[in-house]
Amino acid sequence: MEKLSLFGDSDLIVLAGSLPSGAPVTLYVDLMAKLRTRGVRFAVDAAGEALHAVLGCQPFLIKPNLPELCELFRADISSVEAAIPYGIRLQEMGARNVLLSMGEEGAVLFSEADGMFRLDAPHAKVCNTVGAGDSMLGGFLSGIVRGLSPAECLRLAVASGSATAFAPW
C-alpha cells in the first residue's frame, strides 16, 4: 500500500489475474477503495467473485473474456450478439467501460462516453492464445494513455491480442 499510495490523479493501475491463495475475495476492492479518492483509474482483468466484487467500485475498465462472462452470469453465451446484453448489464452494475474479448470473433467495447463498438479479429492461423488477453488489455490501455478515441483504443486492443495469438513463440 505504501508504494501504491504514490499513485494519483489519472494514473492507471491494472489489477489482473487470479487472487493469491488465501487472499480475501475483496482484495481488489480493498485496494480500489483506498486509492479511488486520489483519482486513480483501475483496469480489472479478473474472473468470478473477484470480478463481481469490483463492480460496485466503478472500475474504469473491466476486460472479461467469453468464458468469464458465462461464469459470471451463469449463462450459455455463444455469440457476440448474445453477449451484448451482458456487456450492457456490466455497465449497469458499475463498470464504466467494458472490453469484452470474444476470441476469434474479435471484441466489443462498451464505452461510457461513446456507446458500443464491435471489431472483428483478423483471420490468420492461431498459434497460441496464452497472453492474448493480457496483450489486448495492454494495447487498449496504451491507446487510453495516448489520448486516443475509444474506437482507436479498441483497434489497438484487437491488433495487440491478435498479434500475440498469431505468434509462434
Short mmCIF file of C-alpha atoms in Angstrom, two decimals, residues 99-156:
data_model
loop_
_atom_site.label_atom_id
_atom_site.label_comp_id
_atom_site.label_asym_id
_atom_site.label_seq_id
_atom_site.Cartn_x
_atom_site.Cartn_y
_atom_site.Cartn_z
CA LEU A 99 -13.77 -4.53 -23.09
CA LEU A 100 -15.28 -7.91 -23.92
CA SER A 101 -12.81 -10.31 -25.51
CA MET A 102 -14.57 -12.72 -27.87
CA GLY A 103 -11.55 -14.69 -29.11
CA GLU A 104 -11.61 -15.29 -32.85
CA GLU A 105 -14.79 -13.20 -33.10
CA GLY A 106 -12.88 -10.09 -32.02
CA ALA A 107 -14.04 -7.79 -29.28
CA VAL A 108 -16.81 -5.48 -28.17
CA LEU A 109 -16.21 -2.24 -26.29
CA PHE A 110 -18.94 -0.72 -24.16
CA SER A 111 -17.69 2.85 -23.68
CA GLU A 112 -19.12 5.11 -21.01
CA ALA A 113 -18.84 8.13 -23.28
CA ASP A 114 -19.33 6.83 -26.78
CA GLY A 115 -21.57 3.76 -26.68
CA MET A 116 -20.75 0.38 -28.13
CA PHE A 117 -18.12 -0.59 -30.70
CA ARG A 118 -17.52 -4.01 -32.23
CA LEU A 119 -14.43 -5.09 -34.12
CA ASP A 120 -13.82 -8.45 -35.78
CA ALA A 121 -10.48 -10.14 -35.26
CA PRO A 122 -8.22 -10.60 -38.27
CA HIS A 123 -8.15 -14.11 -39.68
CA ALA A 124 -4.88 -15.99 -39.50
CA LYS A 125 -3.50 -19.18 -38.02
CA VAL A 126 -3.78 -19.08 -34.24
CA CYS A 127 -0.58 -20.48 -32.76
CA ASN A 128 -1.10 -19.87 -29.05
CA THR A 129 -3.66 -17.83 -27.15
CA VAL A 130 -1.64 -17.64 -23.91
CA GLY A 131 -1.22 -13.97 -23.06
CA ALA A 132 -3.50 -12.74 -25.86
CA GLY A 133 -5.97 -11.26 -23.37
CA ASP A 134 -3.17 -9.54 -21.49
CA SER A 135 -1.86 -8.13 -24.78
CA MET A 136 -5.36 -6.97 -25.65
CA LEU A 137 -5.64 -5.10 -22.37
CA GLY A 138 -2.17 -3.61 -22.81
CA GLY A 139 -2.99 -2.41 -26.32
CA PHE A 140 -6.23 -0.82 -25.16
CA LEU A 141 -4.60 0.96 -22.23
CA SER A 142 -1.72 2.20 -24.39
CA GLY A 143 -4.34 3.95 -26.51
CA ILE A 144 -6.00 5.42 -23.41
CA VAL A 145 -2.67 6.81 -22.16
CA ARG A 146 -2.02 8.33 -25.60
CA GLY A 147 -5.45 10.01 -25.58
CA LEU A 148 -6.91 8.05 -28.47
CA SER A 149 -10.64 7.66 -29.05
CA PRO A 150 -12.42 4.57 -27.71
CA ALA A 151 -12.71 3.17 -31.26
CA GLU A 152 -8.96 3.62 -31.84
CA CYS A 153 -8.21 2.00 -28.47
CA LEU A 154 -10.34 -0.98 -29.49
CA ARG A 155 -8.38 -1.29 -32.74
CA LEU A 156 -5.11 -1.33 -30.79
#
